Structures are given as structure tokens and as C-alpha cells.
GROMACS .gro file of C-alpha atoms in nm:
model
  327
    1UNK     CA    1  -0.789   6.704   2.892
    2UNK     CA    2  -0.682   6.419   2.660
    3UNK     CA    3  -0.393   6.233   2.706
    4UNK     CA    4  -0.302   6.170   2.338
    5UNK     CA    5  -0.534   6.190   1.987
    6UNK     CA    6  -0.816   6.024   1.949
    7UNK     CA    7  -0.863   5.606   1.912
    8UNK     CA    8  -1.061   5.512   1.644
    9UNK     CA    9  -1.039   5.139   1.841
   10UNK     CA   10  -0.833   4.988   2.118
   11UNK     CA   11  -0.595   4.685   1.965
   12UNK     CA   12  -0.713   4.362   2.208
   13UNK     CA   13  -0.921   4.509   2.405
   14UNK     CA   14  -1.222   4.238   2.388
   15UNK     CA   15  -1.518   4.412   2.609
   16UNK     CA   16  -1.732   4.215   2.855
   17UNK     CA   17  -2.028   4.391   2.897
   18UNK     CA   18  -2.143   4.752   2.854
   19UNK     CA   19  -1.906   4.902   3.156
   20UNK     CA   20  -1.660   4.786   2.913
   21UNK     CA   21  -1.807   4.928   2.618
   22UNK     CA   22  -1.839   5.322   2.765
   23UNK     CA   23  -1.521   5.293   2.935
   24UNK     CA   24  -1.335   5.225   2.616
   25UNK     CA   25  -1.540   5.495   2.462
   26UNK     CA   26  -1.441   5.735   2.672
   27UNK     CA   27  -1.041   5.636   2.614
   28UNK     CA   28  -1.100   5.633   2.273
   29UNK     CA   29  -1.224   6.015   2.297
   30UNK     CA   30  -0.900   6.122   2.556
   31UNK     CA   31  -0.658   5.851   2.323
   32UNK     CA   32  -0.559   5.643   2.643
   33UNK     CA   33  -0.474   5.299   2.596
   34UNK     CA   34  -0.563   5.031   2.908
   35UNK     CA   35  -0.368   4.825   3.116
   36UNK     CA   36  -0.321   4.451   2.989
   37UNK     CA   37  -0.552   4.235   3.180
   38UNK     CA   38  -0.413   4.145   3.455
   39UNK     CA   39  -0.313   3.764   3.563
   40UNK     CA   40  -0.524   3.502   3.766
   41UNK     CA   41  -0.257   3.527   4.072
   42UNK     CA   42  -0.318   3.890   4.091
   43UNK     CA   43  -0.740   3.870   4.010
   44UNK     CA   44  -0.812   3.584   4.221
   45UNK     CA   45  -0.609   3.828   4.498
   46UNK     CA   46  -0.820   4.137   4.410
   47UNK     CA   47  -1.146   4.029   4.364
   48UNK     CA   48  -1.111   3.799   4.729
   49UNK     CA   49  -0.993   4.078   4.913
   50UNK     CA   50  -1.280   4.319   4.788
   51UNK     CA   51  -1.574   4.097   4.810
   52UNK     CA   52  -1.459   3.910   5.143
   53UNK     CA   53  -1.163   4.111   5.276
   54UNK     CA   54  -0.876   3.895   5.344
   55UNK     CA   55  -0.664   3.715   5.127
   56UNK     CA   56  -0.697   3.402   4.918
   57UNK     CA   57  -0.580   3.063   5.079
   58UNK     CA   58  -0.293   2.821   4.955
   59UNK     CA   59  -0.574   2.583   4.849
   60UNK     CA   60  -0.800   2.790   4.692
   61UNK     CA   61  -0.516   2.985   4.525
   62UNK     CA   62  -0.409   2.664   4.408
   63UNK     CA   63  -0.777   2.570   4.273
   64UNK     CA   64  -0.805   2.846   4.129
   65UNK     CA   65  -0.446   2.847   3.899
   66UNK     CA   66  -0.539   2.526   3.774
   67UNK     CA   67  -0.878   2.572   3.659
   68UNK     CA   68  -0.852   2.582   3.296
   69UNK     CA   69  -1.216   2.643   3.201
   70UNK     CA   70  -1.278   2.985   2.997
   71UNK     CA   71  -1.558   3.108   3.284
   72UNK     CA   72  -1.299   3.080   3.583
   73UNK     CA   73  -1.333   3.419   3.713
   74UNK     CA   74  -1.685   3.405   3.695
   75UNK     CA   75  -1.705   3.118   3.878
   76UNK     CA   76  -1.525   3.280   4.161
   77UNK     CA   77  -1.677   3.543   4.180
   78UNK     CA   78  -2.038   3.379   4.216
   79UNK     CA   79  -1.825   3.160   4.508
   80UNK     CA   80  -1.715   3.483   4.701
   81UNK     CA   81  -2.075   3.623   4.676
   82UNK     CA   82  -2.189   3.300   4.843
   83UNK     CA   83  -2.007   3.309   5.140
   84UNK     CA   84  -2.056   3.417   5.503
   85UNK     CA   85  -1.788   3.641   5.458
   86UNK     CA   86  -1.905   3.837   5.226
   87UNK     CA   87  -2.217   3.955   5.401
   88UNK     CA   88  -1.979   4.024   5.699
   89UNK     CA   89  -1.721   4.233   5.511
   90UNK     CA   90  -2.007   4.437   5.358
   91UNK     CA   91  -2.202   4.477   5.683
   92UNK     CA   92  -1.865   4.629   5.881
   93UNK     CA   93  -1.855   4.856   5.546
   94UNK     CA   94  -2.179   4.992   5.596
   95UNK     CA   95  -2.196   4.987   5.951
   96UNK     CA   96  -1.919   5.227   5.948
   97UNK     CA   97  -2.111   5.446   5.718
   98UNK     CA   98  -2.452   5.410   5.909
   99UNK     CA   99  -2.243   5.523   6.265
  100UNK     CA  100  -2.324   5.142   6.386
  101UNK     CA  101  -2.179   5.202   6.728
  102UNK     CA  102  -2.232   5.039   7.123
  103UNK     CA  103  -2.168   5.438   7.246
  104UNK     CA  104  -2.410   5.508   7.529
  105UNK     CA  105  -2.458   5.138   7.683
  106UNK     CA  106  -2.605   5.052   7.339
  107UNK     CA  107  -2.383   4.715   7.349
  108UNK     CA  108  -2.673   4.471   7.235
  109UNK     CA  109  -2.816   4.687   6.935
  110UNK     CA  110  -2.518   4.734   6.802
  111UNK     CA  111  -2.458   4.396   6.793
  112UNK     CA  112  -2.835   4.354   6.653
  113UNK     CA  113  -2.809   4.628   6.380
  114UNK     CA  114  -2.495   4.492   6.255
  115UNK     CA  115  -2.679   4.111   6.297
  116UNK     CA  116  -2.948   4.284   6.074
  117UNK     CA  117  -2.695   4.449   5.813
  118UNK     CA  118  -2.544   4.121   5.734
  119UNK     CA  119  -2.870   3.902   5.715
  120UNK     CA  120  -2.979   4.137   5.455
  121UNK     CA  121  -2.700   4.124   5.239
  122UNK     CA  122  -2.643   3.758   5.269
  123UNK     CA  123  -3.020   3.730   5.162
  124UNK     CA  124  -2.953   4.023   4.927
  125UNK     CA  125  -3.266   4.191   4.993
  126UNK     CA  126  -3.370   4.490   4.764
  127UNK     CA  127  -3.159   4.804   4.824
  128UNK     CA  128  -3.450   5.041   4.885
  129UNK     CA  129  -3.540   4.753   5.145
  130UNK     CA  130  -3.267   4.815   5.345
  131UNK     CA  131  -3.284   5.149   5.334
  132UNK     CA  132  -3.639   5.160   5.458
  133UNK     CA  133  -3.526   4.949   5.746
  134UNK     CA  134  -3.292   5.210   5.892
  135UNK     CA  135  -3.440   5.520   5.792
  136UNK     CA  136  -3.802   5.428   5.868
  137UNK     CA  137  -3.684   5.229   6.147
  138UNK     CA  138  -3.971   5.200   6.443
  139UNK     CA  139  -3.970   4.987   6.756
  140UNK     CA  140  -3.743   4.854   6.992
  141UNK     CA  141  -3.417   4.762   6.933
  142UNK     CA  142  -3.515   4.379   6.945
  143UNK     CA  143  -3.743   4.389   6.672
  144UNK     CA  144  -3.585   4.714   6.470
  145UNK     CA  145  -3.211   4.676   6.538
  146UNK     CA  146  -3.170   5.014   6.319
  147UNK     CA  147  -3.288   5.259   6.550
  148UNK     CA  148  -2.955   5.220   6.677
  149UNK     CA  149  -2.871   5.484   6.349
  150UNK     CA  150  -3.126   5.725   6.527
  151UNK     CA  151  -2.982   5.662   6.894
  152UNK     CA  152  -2.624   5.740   6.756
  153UNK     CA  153  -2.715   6.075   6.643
  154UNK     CA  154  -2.945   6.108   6.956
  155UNK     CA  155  -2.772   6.470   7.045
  156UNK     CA  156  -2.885   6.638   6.700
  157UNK     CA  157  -3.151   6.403   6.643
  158UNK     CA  158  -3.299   6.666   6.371
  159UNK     CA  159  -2.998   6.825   6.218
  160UNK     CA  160  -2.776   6.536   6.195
  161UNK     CA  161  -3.062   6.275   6.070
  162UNK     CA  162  -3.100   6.513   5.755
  163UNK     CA  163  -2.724   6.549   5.648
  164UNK     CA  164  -2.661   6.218   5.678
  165UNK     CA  165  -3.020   6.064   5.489
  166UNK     CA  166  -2.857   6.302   5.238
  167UNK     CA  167  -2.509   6.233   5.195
  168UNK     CA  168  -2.537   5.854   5.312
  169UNK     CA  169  -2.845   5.760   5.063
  170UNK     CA  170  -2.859   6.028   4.844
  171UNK     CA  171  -2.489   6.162   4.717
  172UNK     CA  172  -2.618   6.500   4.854
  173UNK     CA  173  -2.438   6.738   5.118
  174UNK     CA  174  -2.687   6.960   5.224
  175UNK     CA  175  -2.534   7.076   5.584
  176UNK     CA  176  -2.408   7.436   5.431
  177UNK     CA  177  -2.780   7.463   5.314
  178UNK     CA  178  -2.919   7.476   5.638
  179UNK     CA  179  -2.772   7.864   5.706
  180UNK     CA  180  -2.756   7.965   5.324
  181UNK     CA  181  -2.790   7.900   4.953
  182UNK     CA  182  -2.493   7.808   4.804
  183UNK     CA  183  -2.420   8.050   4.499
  184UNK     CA  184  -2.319   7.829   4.252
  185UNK     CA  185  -2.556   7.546   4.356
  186UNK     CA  186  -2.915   7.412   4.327
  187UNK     CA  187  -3.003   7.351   4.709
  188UNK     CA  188  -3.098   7.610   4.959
  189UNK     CA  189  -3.235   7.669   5.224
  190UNK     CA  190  -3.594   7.547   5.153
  191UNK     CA  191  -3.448   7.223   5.084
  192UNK     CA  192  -3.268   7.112   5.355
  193UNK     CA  193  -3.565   7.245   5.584
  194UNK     CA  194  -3.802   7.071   5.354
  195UNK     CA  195  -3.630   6.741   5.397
  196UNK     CA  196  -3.614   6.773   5.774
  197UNK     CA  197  -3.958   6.793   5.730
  198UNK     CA  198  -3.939   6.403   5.699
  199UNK     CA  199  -3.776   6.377   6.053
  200UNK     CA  200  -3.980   6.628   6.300
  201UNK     CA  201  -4.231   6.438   6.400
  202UNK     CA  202  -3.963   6.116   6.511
  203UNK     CA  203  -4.027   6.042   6.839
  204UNK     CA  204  -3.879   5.813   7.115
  205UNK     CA  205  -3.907   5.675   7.476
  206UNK     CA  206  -3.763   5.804   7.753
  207UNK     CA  207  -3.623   5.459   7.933
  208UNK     CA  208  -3.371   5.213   7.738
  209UNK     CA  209  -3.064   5.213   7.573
  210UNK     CA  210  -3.116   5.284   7.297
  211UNK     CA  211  -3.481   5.379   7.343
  212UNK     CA  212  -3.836   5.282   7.175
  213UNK     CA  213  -3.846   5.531   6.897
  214UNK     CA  214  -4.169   5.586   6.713
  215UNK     CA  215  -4.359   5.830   6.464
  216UNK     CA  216  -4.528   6.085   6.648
  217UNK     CA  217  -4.899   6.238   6.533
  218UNK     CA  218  -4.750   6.552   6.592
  219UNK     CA  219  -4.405   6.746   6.615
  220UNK     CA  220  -4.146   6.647   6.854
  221UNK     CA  221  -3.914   6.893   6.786
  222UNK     CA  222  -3.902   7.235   6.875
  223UNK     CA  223  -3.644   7.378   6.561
  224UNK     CA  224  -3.790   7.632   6.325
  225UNK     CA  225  -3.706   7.711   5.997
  226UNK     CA  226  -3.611   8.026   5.989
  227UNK     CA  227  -3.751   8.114   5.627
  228UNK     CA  228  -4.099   8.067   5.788
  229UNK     CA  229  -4.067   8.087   6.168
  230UNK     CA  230  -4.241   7.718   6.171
  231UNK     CA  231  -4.161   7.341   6.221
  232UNK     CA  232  -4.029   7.235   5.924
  233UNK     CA  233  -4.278   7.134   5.658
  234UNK     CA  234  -4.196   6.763   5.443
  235UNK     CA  235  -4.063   6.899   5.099
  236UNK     CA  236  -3.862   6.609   4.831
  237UNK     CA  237  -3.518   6.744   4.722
  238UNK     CA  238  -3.579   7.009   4.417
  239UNK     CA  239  -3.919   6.856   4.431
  240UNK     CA  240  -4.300   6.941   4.564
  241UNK     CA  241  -4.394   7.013   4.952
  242UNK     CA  242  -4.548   6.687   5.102
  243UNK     CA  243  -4.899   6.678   5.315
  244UNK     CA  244  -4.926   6.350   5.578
  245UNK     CA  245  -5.228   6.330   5.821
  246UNK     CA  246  -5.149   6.272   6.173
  247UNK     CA  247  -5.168   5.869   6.146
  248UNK     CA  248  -4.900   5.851   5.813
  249UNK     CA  249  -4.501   5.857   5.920
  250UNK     CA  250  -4.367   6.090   5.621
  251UNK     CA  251  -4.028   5.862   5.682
  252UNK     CA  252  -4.224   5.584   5.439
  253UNK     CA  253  -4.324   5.853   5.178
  254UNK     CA  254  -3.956   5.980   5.166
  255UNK     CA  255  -3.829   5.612   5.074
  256UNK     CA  256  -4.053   5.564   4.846
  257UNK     CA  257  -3.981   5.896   4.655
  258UNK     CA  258  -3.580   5.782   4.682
  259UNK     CA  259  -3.711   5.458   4.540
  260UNK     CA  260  -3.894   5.582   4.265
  261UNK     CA  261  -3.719   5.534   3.871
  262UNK     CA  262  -3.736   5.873   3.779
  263UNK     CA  263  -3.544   5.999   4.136
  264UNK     CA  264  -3.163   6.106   4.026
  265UNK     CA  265  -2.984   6.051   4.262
  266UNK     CA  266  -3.068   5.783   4.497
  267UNK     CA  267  -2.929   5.441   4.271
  268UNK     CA  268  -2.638   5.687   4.138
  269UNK     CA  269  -2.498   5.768   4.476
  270UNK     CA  270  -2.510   5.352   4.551
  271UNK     CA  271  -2.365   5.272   4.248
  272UNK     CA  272  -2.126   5.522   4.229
  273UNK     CA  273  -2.001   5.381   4.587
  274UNK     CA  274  -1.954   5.024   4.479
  275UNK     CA  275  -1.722   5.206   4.219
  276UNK     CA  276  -1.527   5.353   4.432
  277UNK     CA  277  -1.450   5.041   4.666
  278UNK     CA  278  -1.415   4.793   4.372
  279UNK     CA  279  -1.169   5.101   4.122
  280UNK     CA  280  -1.018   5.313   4.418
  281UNK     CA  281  -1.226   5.600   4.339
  282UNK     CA  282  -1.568   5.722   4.245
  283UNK     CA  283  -1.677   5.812   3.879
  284UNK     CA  284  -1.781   6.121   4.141
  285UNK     CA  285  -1.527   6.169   4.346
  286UNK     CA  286  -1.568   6.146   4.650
  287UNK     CA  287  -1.820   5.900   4.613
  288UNK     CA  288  -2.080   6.099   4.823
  289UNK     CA  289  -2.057   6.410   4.642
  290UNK     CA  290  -2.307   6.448   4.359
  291UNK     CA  291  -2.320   6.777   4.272
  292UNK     CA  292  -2.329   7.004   3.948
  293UNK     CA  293  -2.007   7.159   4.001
  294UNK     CA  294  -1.836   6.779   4.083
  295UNK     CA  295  -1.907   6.601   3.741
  296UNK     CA  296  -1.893   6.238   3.695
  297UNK     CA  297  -1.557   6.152   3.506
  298UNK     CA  298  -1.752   5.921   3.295
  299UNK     CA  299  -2.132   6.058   3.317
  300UNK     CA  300  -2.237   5.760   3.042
  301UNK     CA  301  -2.107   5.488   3.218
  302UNK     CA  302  -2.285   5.632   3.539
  303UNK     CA  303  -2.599   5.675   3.388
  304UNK     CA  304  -2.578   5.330   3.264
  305UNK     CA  305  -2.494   5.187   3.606
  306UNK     CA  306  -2.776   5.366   3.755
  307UNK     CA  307  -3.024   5.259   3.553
  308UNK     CA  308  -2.933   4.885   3.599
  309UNK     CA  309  -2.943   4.874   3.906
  310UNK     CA  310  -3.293   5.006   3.898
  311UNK     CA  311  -3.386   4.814   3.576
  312UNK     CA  312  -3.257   4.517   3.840
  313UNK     CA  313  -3.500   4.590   4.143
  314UNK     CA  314  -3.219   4.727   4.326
  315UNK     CA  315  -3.023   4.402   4.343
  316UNK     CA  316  -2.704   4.500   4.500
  317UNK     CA  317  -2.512   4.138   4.387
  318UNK     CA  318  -2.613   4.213   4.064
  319UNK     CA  319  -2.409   4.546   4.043
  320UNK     CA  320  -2.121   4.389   4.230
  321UNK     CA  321  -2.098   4.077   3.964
  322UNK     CA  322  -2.077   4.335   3.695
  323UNK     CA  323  -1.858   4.550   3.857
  324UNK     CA  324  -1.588   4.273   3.922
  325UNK     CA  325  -1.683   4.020   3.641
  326UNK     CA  326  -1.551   4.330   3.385
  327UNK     CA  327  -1.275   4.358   3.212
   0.00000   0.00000   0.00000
């Protein structure tokens, strides 16, 4: 609904870069005029609580006020992203999404998977990298600190593995699709079946805490789907069934379909997050929710976002530095 008539332009408004440029499209079309920029005091606050969550100190608020150069904020921001804190700030952020937790006398991999978060953001390994790590995650907690994700959910180890790969990495919520097909939706049954087809043949030890886990030549679970009265057969989201030979762990294949350019959802959902810590709120709201009937408030601008941070190898610093470096 707009707000006013249409802009033909935006007095002042100077854009950065191209989240600048759709965003003032997109007031121009509802006739809202921005905020003013706001002042150093207030940015140098924002951007330090965001990136490294706590506040600025006296001397590098001080630093900061009297810089006078014209690429001040940009400067800080590349600061923040260098820091120890920032891999620490983002690696509580995502261990609360990935259920990082030392429930069930798993004290030392929780430590280790959380270890493991923040050396790959402070080394800002690939995206798709990291997600490989936890949901293809194989081994002993020593050498593959994110089978703690697995050990967490070890009470619904099929069920619960396949709503969160969707919601968490994908922007999908697929748990209603396991008993029906959602009338005014795409996904159904076959497709939450089909991507639980990824996860039946994960299998694990029967001594430590958290256990060995490891990908089984053959099915360790005993669930059925009940459109075919069988195990669960590998199927990609709205996409073709998937055939692996005993010796393969279909837990690779499924990354590497998330990873792929062409895949909707998986960069939208992560870029789409970043927006919602950095702005408040998603461009989907809630952030995790990427559905046809929940469209994005600016679809352009996501697009754009998504395709950047693909274009970029999935180089998460790179989306944050445009996010915050904006006006």
C-alpha cells in the first residue's frame, strides 16, 4: 500500500551501492522518503554492537569522532570484521540456531563445535563450507565437532534433522508436510519424505557422548513413508529423486545441490538472515520463512543479494560489508 504518490527522485539521498539503489526504488514506487543519515556517535554504536556485540570504548569512540577522512566508516567496519570478537559474536549467533548445546554429558563438543563455528568465521571460510561441515558431519567429536548438531536432536534423529536442514539452511518449513499437503502451498508430502531421504541411512555408535556417527551402506532407520510403505527414498526439494550406491553418503550430494547457482533458496534464506540482524527484520519476515504466500517486501533487492553472495563464492564478510557499509 503506498504511503504517499510516487517519487520521481529522493532530494539527498546519494546511494552507495546497489542495496541503495533498489531500496530507493522501491520508496520511490510507495512515495516514502528516508531517514537522514544518521551521525558517527550513533553508527560507530550500531555497526560495533552488530558485528561484535558490545559497545564501543571511550578510546575508540574517541578515534573514531575525530577521524576526518571521507572512508571512516569503512574503515571501521573492515576493523570490526578483523577482530576476535567478531567471530565469537557470530559463532554464539549460530550456535543458537544450530542447537549447539553440552545436554547429555556432551560438555567437550559443545565446547569443540562452537571452537569450530568461530575458526570458520574468523577464517571466513565459504558458506556452503560450513554448511557441509555440520550437515555432512562424520567422525568423532574430536575431529568433527558438528556431530554435536546430530547428537542434540538424537531423540528424533530422522524427523527433526529434516525440519531443521530445511528451515535452518534452506528458508523452508516443511514439518506440516510430513502428515499433509498444504493447500495453498508447493511442498507435500513427497517432499519432506524425499528430503529425509538424505538422512536414513545416518548412523552412529553406541558408546560416547556424543557418539561416533557415520554414513551407513544401508538404512538405519526404521520410519516409512507412508505414501509408499518404504524407507524414505533421497528426493531435492521440488526437484528429481536421487540414486546413491551403498559406498556414497547422499548428505554430500544434498550440499552440493543447496550449493549449486541455480538452487533458490539456499543463498536467499542466508542473506535474507544477515538482513534481519543488521535492519531488525527480514525482507521475508521471519527470516526463515520463504514461502509463496510470505513475499519478500523488496523481492529485487533480495534477488540481488542472493545472487552476490553466490557471484562472491559464498563469502559471508562480503555480504556483511555491504550490508553495513550502505547507506
Amino acid at each position: 500500500v503506498p504511503y504517499g504518490p510516487a517519487l520521481n527522485e529522493i532530494p539527498g539521498f546519494q546511494p552507495v551501492n546497489f542495496i541503495d539503489e533498489l531500496a530507493a526504488a522501491k520508496w520511490k514506487k510507495l512515495g516514502i522518503l528516508p531517514s537522514a543519515t544518521c551521525d558517527d556517535a550513533t553508527y560507530l554504536r550500531r555497526v560495533t554492537v552488530d558485528l561484535i556485540g558490545r559497545i564501543p570504548t571511550v578510546e575508540e569512540t574517541k578515534a573514531f569522532l575525530e577521524d576526518t577522512t571521507a572512508d571512516k566508516r569503512t574503515k571501521l567496519v573492515d576493523r570490526l570484521l578483523q577482530l576476535p570478537e567478531y567471530a565469537s559474536f557470530f559463532a554464539m549467533r549460530w550456535g543458537t540456531i544450530l542447537r549447539n548445546s553440552n545436554l547429555a554429558g556432551a560438555d567437550q563438543a559443545a565446547y569443540a563445535f562452537q571452537g569450530w563455528m568461530k575458526d570458520m568465521i574468523a577464517r571466513n571460510r565459504p558458506y556452503d563450507e560450513f554448511v557441509r561441515g555440520v550437515v555432512a558431519a562424520s567422525g568423532e567429536w574430536q575431529d568433527a565437532p558438528a556431530i554435536n548438531w546430530y547428537w542434540q536432536m538424537r531423540d528424533d534423529q530422522l524427523h527433526q534433522v529434516t525440519s531443521d536442514t530445511a528451515q535452518v539452511f534452506l528458508g523452508v518449513r516443511l514439518q506440516c508436510a510430513r502428515c499433509h499437503h498444504h493447500p495453498y502451498e508447493r511442498w507435500g508430502q513427497d517432499d519432506y519424505y524425499g528430503l529425509a531421504g538424505f538422512f536414513t541411512r545416518l548412523g552412529r555408535k553406541s558408546f560416547g557422548q556424543p557418539p561416533p556417527y557415520f554414513a551407513s551402506p544401508t538404512p538405519t532407520t526404521g520410519e516409512k513413508n507412508p505414501l509408499t510403505d518404504k524407507v524414505p527414498e533421497p528426493k531435492y526439494p521440488d526437484g528429481p529423486e536421487a540414486k546413491f550406491t551403498p559406498e556414497d553418503d547422499p548428505r554430500h550430494a544434498l550440499v552440493d545441490w543447496m550449493a549449486k547457482p541455480e538452487n533458490p533458496f539456499f543463498s536467499r534464506v542466508l542473506v535474507n538472515r544477515f538482513w534481519g540482524h543488521f535492519f531488525g527484520r527480514g525482507i521475508v519476515h521471519d527470516i526463515d520463512d520463504i514461502r509463496e504466500t510470505n513475499p519478500p517486501s523488496n523481492a529485487a533487492l533480495l534477488d540481488a543479494l542472493a545472487k552476490e553472495f553466490r557471484d562472491h563464492k559464498f563469502d559471508m564478510k562480503h555480504m556483511v560489508r555491504l550490508m553495513v557499509t550502505s547507506r
